[in-house]
Structure formats: structure tokens, C-alpha cells
CSV table of C-alpha atoms in Angstrom, one decimal:
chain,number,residue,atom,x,y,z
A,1,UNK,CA,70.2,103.6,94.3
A,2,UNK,CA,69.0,100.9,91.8
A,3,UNK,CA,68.0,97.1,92.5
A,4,UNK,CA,71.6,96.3,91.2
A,5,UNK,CA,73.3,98.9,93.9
A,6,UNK,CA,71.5,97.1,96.2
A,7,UNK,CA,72.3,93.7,95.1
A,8,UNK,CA,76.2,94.9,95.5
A,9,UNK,CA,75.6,96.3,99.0
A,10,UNK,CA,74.3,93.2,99.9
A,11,UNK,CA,77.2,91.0,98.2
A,12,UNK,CA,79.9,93.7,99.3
A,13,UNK,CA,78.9,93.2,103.6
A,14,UNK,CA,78.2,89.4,102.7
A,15,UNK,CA,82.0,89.6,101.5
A,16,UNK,CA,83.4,91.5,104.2
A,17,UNK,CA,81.7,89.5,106.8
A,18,UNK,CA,83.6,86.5,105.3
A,19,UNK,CA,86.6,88.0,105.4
A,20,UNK,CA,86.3,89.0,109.0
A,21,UNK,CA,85.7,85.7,109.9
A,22,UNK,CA,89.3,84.2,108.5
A,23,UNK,CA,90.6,87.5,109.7
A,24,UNK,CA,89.4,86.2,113.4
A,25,UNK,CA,90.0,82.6,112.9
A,26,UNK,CA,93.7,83.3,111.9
A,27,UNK,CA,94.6,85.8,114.3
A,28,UNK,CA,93.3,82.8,116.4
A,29,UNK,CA,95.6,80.5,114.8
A,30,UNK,CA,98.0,83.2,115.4
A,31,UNK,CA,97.5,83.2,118.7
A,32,UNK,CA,97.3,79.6,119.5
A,33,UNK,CA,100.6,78.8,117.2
A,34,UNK,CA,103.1,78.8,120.0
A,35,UNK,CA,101.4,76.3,122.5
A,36,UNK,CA,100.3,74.1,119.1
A,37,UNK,CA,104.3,74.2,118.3
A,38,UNK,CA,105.4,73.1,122.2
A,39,UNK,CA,102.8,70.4,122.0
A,40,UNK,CA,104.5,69.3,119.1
A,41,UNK,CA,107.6,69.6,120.2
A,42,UNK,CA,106.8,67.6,123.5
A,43,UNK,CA,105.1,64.7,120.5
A,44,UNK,CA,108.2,64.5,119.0
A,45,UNK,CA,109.9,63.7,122.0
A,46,UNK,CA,108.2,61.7,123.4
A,47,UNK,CA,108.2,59.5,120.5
A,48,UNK,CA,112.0,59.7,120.1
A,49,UNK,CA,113.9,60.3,122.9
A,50,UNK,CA,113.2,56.7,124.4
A,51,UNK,CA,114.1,55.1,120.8
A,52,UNK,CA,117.6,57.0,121.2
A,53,UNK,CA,118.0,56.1,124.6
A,54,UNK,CA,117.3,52.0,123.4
A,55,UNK,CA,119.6,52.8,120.3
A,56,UNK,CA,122.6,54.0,122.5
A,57,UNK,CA,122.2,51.5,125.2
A,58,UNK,CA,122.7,48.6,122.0
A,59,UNK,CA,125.4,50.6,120.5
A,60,UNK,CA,127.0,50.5,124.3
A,61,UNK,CA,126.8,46.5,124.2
A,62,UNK,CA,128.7,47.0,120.5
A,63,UNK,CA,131.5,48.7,122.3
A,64,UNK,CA,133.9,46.5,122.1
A,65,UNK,CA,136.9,47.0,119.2
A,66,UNK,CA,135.4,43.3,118.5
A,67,UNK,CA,132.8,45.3,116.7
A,68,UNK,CA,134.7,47.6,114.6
A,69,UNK,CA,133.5,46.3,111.2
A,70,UNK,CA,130.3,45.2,112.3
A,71,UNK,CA,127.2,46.0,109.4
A,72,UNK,CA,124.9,46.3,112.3
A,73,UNK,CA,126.6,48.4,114.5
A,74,UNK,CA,127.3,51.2,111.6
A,75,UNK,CA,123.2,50.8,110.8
A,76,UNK,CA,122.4,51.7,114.5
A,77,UNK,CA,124.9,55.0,114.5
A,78,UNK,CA,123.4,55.8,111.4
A,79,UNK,CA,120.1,55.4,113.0
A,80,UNK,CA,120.9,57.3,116.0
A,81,UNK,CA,122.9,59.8,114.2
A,82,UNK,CA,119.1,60.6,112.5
A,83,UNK,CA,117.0,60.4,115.3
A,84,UNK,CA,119.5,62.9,116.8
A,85,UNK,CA,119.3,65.3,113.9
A,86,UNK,CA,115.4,64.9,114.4
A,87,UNK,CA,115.4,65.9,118.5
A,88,UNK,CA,117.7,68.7,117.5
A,89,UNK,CA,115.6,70.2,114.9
A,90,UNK,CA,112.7,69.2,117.0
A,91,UNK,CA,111.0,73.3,117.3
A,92,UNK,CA,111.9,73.7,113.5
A,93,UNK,CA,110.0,70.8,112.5
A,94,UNK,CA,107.0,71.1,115.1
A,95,UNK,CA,107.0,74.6,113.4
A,96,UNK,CA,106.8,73.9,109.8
A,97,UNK,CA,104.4,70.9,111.2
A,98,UNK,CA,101.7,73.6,112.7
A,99,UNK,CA,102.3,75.9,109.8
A,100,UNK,CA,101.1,73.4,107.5
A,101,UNK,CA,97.9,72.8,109.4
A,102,UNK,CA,97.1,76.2,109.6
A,103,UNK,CA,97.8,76.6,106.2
A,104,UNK,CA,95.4,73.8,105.3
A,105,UNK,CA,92.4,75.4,107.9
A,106,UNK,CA,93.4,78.6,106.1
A,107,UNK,CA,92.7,77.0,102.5
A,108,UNK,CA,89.1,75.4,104.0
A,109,UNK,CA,87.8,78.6,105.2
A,110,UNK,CA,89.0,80.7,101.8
A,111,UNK,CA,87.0,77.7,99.6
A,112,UNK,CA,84.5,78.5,102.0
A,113,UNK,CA,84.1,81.8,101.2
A,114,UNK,CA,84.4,81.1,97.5
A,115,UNK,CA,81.9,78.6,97.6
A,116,UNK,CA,79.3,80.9,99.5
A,117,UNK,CA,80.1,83.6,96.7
A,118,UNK,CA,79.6,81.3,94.2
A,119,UNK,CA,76.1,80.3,95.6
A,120,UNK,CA,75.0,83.6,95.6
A,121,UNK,CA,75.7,84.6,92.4
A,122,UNK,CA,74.1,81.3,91.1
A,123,UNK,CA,70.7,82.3,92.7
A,124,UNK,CA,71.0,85.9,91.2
A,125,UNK,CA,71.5,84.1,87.7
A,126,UNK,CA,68.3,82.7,88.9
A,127,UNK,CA,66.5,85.8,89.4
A,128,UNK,CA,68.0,87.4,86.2
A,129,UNK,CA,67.1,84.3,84.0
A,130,UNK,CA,63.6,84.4,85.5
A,131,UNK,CA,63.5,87.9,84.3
A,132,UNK,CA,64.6,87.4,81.3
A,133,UNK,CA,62.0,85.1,80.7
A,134,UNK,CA,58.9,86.8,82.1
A,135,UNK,CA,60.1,89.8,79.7
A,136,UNK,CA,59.7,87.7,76.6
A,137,UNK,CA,55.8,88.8,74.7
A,138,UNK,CA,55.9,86.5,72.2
A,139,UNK,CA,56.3,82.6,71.0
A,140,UNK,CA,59.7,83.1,69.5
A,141,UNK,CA,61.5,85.3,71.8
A,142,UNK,CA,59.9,82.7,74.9
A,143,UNK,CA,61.4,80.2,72.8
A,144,UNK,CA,64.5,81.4,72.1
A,145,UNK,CA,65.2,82.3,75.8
A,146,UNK,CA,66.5,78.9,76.1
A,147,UNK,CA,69.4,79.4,74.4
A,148,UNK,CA,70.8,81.6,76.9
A,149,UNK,CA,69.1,79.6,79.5
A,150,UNK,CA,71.3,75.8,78.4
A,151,UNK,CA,74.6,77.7,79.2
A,152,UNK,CA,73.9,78.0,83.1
A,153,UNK,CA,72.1,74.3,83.1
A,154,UNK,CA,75.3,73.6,85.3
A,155,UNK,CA,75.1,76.3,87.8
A,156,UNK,CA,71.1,75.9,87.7
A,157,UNK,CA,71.7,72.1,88.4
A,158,UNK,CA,73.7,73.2,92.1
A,159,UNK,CA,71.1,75.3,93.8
A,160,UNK,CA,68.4,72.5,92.4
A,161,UNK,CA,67.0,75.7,90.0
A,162,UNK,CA,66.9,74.0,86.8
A,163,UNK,CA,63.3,73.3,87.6
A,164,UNK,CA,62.1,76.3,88.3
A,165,UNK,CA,63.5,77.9,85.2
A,166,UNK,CA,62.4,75.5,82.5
A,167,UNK,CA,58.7,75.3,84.5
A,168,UNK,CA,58.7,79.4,83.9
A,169,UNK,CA,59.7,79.1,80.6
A,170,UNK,CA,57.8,76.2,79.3
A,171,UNK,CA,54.8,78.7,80.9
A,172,UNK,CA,56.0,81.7,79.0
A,173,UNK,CA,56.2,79.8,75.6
A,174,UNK,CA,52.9,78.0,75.9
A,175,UNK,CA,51.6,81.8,77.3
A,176,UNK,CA,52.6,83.3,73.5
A,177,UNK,CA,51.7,79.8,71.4
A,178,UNK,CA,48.7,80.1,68.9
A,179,UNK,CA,48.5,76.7,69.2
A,180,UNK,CA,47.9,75.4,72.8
A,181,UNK,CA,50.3,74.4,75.1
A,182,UNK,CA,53.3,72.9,73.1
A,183,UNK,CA,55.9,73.0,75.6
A,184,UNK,CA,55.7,70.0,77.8
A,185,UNK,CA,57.6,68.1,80.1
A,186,UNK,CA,59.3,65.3,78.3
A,187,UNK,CA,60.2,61.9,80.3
A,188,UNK,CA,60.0,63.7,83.2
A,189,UNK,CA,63.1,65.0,82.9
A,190,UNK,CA,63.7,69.1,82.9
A,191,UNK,CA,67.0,68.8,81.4
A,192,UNK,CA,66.1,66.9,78.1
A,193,UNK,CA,62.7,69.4,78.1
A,194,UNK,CA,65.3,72.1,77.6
A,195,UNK,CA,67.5,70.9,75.2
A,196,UNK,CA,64.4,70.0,73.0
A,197,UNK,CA,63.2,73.5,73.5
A,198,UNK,CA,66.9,74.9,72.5
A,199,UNK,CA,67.0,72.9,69.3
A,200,UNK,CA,63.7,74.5,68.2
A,201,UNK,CA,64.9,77.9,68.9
A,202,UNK,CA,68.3,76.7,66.9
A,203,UNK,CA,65.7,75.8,64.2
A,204,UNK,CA,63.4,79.5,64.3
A,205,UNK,CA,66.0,81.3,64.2
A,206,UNK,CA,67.6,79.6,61.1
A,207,UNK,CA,64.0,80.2,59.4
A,208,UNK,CA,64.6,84.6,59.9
A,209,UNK,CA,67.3,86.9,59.0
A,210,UNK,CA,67.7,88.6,62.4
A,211,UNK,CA,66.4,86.5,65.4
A,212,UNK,CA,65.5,87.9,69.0
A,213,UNK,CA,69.1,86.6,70.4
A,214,UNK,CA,67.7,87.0,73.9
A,215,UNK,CA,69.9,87.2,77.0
A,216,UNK,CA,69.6,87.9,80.6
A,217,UNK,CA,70.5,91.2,81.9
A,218,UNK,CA,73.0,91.6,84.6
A,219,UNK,CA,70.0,93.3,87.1
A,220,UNK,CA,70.5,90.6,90.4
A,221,UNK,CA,74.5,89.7,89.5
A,222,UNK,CA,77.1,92.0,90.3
A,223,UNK,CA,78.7,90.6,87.3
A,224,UNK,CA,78.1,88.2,84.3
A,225,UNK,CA,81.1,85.6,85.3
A,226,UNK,CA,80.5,83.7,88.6
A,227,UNK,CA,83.2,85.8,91.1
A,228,UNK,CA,86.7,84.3,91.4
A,229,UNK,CA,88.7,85.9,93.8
A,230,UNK,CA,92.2,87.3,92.8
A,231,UNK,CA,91.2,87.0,89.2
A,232,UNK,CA,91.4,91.1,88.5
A,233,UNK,CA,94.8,91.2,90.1
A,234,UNK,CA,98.1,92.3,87.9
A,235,UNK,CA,101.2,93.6,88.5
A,236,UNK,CA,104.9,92.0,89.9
A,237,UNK,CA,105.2,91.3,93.4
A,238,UNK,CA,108.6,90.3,95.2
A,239,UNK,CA,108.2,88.4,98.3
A,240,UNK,CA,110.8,87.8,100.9
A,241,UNK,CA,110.7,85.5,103.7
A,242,UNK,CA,108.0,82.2,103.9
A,243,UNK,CA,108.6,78.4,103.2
A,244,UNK,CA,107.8,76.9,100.4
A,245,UNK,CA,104.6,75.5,101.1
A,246,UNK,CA,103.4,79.0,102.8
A,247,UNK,CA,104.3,79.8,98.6
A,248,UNK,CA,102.9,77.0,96.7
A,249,UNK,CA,99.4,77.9,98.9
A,250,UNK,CA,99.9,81.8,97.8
A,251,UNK,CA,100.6,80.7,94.2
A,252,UNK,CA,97.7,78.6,94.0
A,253,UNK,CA,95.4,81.4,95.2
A,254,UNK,CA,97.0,84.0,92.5
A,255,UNK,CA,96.2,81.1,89.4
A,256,UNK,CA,93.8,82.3,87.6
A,257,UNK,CA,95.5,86.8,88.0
A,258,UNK,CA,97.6,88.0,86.2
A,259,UNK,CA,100.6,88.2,89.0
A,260,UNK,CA,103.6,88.2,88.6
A,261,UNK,CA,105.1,86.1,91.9
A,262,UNK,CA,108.8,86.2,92.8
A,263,UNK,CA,109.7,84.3,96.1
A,264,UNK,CA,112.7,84.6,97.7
A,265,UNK,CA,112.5,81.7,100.9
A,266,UNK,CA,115.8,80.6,103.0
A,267,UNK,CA,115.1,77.7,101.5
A,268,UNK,CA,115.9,78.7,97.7
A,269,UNK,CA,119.3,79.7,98.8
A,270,UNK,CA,121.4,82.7,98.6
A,271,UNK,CA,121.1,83.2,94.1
A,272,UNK,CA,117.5,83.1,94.8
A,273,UNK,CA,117.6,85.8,96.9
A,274,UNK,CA,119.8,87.4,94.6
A,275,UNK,CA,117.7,87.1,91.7
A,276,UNK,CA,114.8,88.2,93.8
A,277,UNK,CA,116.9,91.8,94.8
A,278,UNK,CA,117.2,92.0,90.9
A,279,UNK,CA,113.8,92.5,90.5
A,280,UNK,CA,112.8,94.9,93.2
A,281,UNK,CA,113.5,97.8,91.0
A,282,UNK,CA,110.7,96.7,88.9
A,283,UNK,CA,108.3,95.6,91.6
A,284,UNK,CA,104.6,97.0,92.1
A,285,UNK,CA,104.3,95.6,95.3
A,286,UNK,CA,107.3,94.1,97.6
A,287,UNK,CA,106.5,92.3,101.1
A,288,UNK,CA,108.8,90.8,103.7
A,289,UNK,CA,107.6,88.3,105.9
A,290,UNK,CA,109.3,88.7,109.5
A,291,UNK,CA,107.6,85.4,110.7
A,292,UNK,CA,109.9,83.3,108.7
A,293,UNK,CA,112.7,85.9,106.8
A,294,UNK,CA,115.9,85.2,108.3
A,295,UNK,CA,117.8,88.4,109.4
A,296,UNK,CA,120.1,87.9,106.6
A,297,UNK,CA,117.3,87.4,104.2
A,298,UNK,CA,115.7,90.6,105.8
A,299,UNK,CA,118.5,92.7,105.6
A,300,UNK,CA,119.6,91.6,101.9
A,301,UNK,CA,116.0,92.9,101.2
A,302,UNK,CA,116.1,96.0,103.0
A,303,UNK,CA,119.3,97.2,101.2
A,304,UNK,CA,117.5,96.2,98.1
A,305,UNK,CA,114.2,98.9,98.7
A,306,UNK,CA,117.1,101.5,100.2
A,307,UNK,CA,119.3,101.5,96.4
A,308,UNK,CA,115.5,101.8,94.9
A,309,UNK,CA,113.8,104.4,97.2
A,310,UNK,CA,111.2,101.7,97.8
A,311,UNK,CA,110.2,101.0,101.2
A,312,UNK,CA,108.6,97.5,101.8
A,313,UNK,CA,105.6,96.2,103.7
A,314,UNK,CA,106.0,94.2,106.3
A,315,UNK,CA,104.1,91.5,107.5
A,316,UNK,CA,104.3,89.3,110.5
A,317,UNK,CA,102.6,86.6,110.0
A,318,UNK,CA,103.0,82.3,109.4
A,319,UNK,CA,99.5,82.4,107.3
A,320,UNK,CA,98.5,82.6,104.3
A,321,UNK,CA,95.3,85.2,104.2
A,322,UNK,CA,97.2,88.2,105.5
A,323,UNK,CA,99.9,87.8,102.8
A,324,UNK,CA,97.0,87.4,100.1
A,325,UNK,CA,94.8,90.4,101.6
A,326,UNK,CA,98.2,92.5,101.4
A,327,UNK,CA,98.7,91.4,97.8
A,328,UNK,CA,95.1,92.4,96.8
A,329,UNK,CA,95.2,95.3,98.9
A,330,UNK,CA,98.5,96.5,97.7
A,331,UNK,CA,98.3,95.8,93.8
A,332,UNK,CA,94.3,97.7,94.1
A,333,UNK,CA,95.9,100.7,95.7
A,334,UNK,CA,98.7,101.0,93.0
A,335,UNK,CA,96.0,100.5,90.8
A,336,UNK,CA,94.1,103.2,92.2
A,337,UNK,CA,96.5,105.7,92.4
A,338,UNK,CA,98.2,105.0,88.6
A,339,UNK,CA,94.1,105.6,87.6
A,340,UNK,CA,93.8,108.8,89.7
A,341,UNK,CA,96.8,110.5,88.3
A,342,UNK,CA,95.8,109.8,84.4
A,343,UNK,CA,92.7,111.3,85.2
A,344,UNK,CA,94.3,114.5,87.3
């Protein structure tokens, strides 16, 4: 096992640890959903229930046939009509109400994660670039290290590394110069030092036919792109069940893949759902969500998977990081398996 085994050891248990952590904090979420909803519920009437009851004492006082064409009396039974359409859709709204919290924790934990991988690539660029550097044995090749070196000056710049790296390399050029010490800090300022250090190499390497075109190895990275999750992801996915901003959360995740995302909510309405059967035949991965497919929406998809010979997974859940871990889990395994038997 090599330094860069190693290095993906460390990143691969750093990951998973992550991902037991939102695992945990939404089976929490999961947990806690219910009593978040009634508290909700109780909010919403509490704040309502006393405006109706003032809205149909008034409307009472307009009783009269006096008041049949009265403007203000049809404003207050519109009024109370609404507020009456609120209370009764009270546990649907405290529902979608919680969901959308969660849904935003859920969001802050994955950018979390993200950000964490992001940081620890940024200070194995570090390593690699320092490398790279202490590699070079003579003027030119020091020099022309910071070429490669100006297009991480913005992930240098977030871990507060772009000092180290130009101090190594200013010490690696003026290390291999026949002339002194010609790399120097200018205007105190590491950022102009390297750019005046890149349009010199520019300039050498205009003055030979083949120059030293040095770059940094992948040794301390796992890879040479900064890790975005999702990205490696392809195939068609049908989803049934969800709300549309459980989907727009899901979609937003999936950006930068190459997934193709058909969502079939209550929501969308029966041709939705019908378009969505159409492309079950077709689908790499299909997933029904119990915690908010309707039983019509469920069994519309079931008979869909039965005409196919598919059988669907099913997820019950409100969340977003269970759907996404199916997704990736799902679309890796057909991946797998579509690899395995090209090889066999």
C-alpha cells in the first residue's frame, strides 16, 4: 500500500464518517417529525381558531336579510371561508411546514460535508504542489513550476497556503539561480510575487523548443478535480411519490451528474404520473417514496414495474439524504454489475 492508498483510506473513513453523521441526524429528524408536526399543528391553531371564532361572531351581527348585499359582509365569509380551509388542512400544512425545515438542516449538513471534502483535498494540493516543487533541480524547471502553481492561487488562498507555496518556491528558484537570489518578495504581496514569477516562466519557455511543462503529481489527492459529490453519477431514474420541494432539493444535488430525473409527485397530477409509467421500461433505477406516494400514486407505479419485470425500491422516508444515498447507491450498483458482465 502506497502513500496515495493511504491518502484514500484516510479520505474514504473521513467520508463515511460524514455520512454517518447525516445518516444519524436524519433518522433523528425522522424520529422527532411527528411531535415537530403536532406542535405545528397546535401553532396554527392557536393562531386561527380565535380569528374564526371573532370572524363568525361579526358575520352573526350581519345576519340580518338587511345585509344581503353588503361588500363587507361577503369580504368576512370570504375571510372565514379561508381561514376555514387553513384549520382543515391544518396536519397537511404543519407537514409540508416541518418537511421543509428538515429539508433545509438536511441541505446544511450535506454542504457541510462538501465543504470538509473540499478542504481536504485543498491541503493535499498543498502537499502535492510542495512536492512538485522540492522535485525541481534546476532554475528553469523551479521557475516554471509556477505555472501550474497560479491555477490553484484560488484554492491556496482558502486554507491561507498561498504563502507557503510561493516562500518554497521562491527558495527552490533562488536554490538553482547562478545569480543570487532573484526571487524576491515584491510589495509584500505573495500573490503579485507569483504572477511575476509566472510571466518569466511564460517568457523561458518561449526562448526553447521544448520547455519543462512541470505539473504536480496526484501523490496526496485522490484525484486531480476538487471532489463534487454526485458528479460520476449517470443513468435514468423514475421517482414516485415526494413534493416538490423534497424534488427541487434532489435535483439540485444531481446538477452537475449526468441523471436523468423523472418525478412523478401528487402534485403534478394524474398525466404526470402517466408520463412517468412511460418511462419505467427504460429506467436504471426506479424508487417509490411511501412517506408521501399516495396509494393511488403507489399502485399506478407498482403495475408499472409488474408489465416490466421490474421491482422497485422502496423508501420511507420525508428526507432528502436517504433518497440521494439510494440514487448513488443504486445507479453504482448497476454500474457495477453492467462492468462485471463485460468483463465475465
Amino acid at each position: 500500500m502506497d502513500l496515495t492508498d493511504l491518502n484514500n483510506l484516510k479520505n474514504e473513513v473521513q467520508d463515511l464518517l460524514s455520512v454517518a453523521k447525516i445518516e444519524l441526524e436524519e433518522r433523528r429528524l425522522q424520529q422527532q417529525r411527528e411531535e415537530k408536526i403536532q406542535e405545528e399543528i397546535a401553532n396554527i391553531e392557536r393562531e386561527y381558531k380565535p380569528l374564526m371564532e371573532t370572524l363568525e361572531q361579526m358575520l352573526g351581527q350581519f345576519g340580518s336579510d338587511d345585509f344581503t348585499d353588503s361588500l363587507t359582509r361577503q369580504k368576512l365569509e370570504d375571510k372565514a371561508e379561508q381561514i376555514r380551509k387553513i384549520l382543515a388542512e391544518a396536519p397537511l400544512l404543519a407537514a409540508q411546514a416541518v418537511d421543509r425545515q428538515m429539508i433545509l438542516y438536511e441541505e446544511r449538513l450535506l454542504d457541510e460535508r462538501q465543504s470538509e471534502q473540499t478542504r481536504r483535498w485543498r491541503e493535499e494540493l498543498k502537499a502535492d504542489l510542495l512536492e512538485m516543487i522540492g522535485e525541481q533541480r534546476d532554475f528553469f524547471s523551479a521557475t516554471d513550476a509556477a505555472i501550474a502553481i497560479k491555477g490553484y492561487v484560488t484554492d491556496l488562498k482558502a486554507i491561507g497556503a498561498l504563502e507557503e507555496v510561493v516562500d518554497a518556491l521562491m527558495l527552490q528558484i533562488n536554490t538553482h539561480s547562478k545569480e543570487g537570489p532573484v526571487a524576491r518578495l515584491r510589495d509584500n504581496n505573495y500573490e503579485l510575487t507569483l504572477n511575476f514569477i509566472y510571466n518569466k516562466a511564460l517568457e523561458n519557455r518561449s526562448r526553447v523548443d521544448r520547455s519543462a511543462d512541470v505539473q504536480p503529481r496526484t501523490r496526496h489527492r485522490s484525484s486531480e478535480k476538487q471532489p463534487k459529490p454526485y458528479t460520476s453519477l449517470a443513468g435514468k431514474v423514475v421517482i414516485f411519490g415526494g413534493h416538490d420541494r423534497l424534488e427541487t432539493a434532489v435535483r439540485n444535488r444531481l446538477r452537475d451528474s449526468n441523471v436523468n430525473l423523472i418525478w412523478c409527485t401528487a402534485q403534478g397530477g394524474p398525466q404526470l404520473a402517466e408520463q412517468g409509467e412511460s418511462h419505467v421500461s427504460s429506467a436504471d433505477l426506479v424508487l417509490i417514496i411511501t412517506g408521501y406516494a399516495s396509494h393511488k400514486l403507489t399502485d399506478k407505479a407498482m403495475q408499472a414495474m409488474q408489465r416490466c419485470g421490474k421491482t422497485p425500491q422502496m423508501i420511507n422516508t420525508t428526507g432528502m439524504t436517504r433518497i440521494l444515498e439510494a440514487i448513488e447507491y443504486g445507479l453504482k450498483a448497476k454500474q457495477l454489475l453492467s462492468q462485471f458482465k463485460k468483463s465475465a
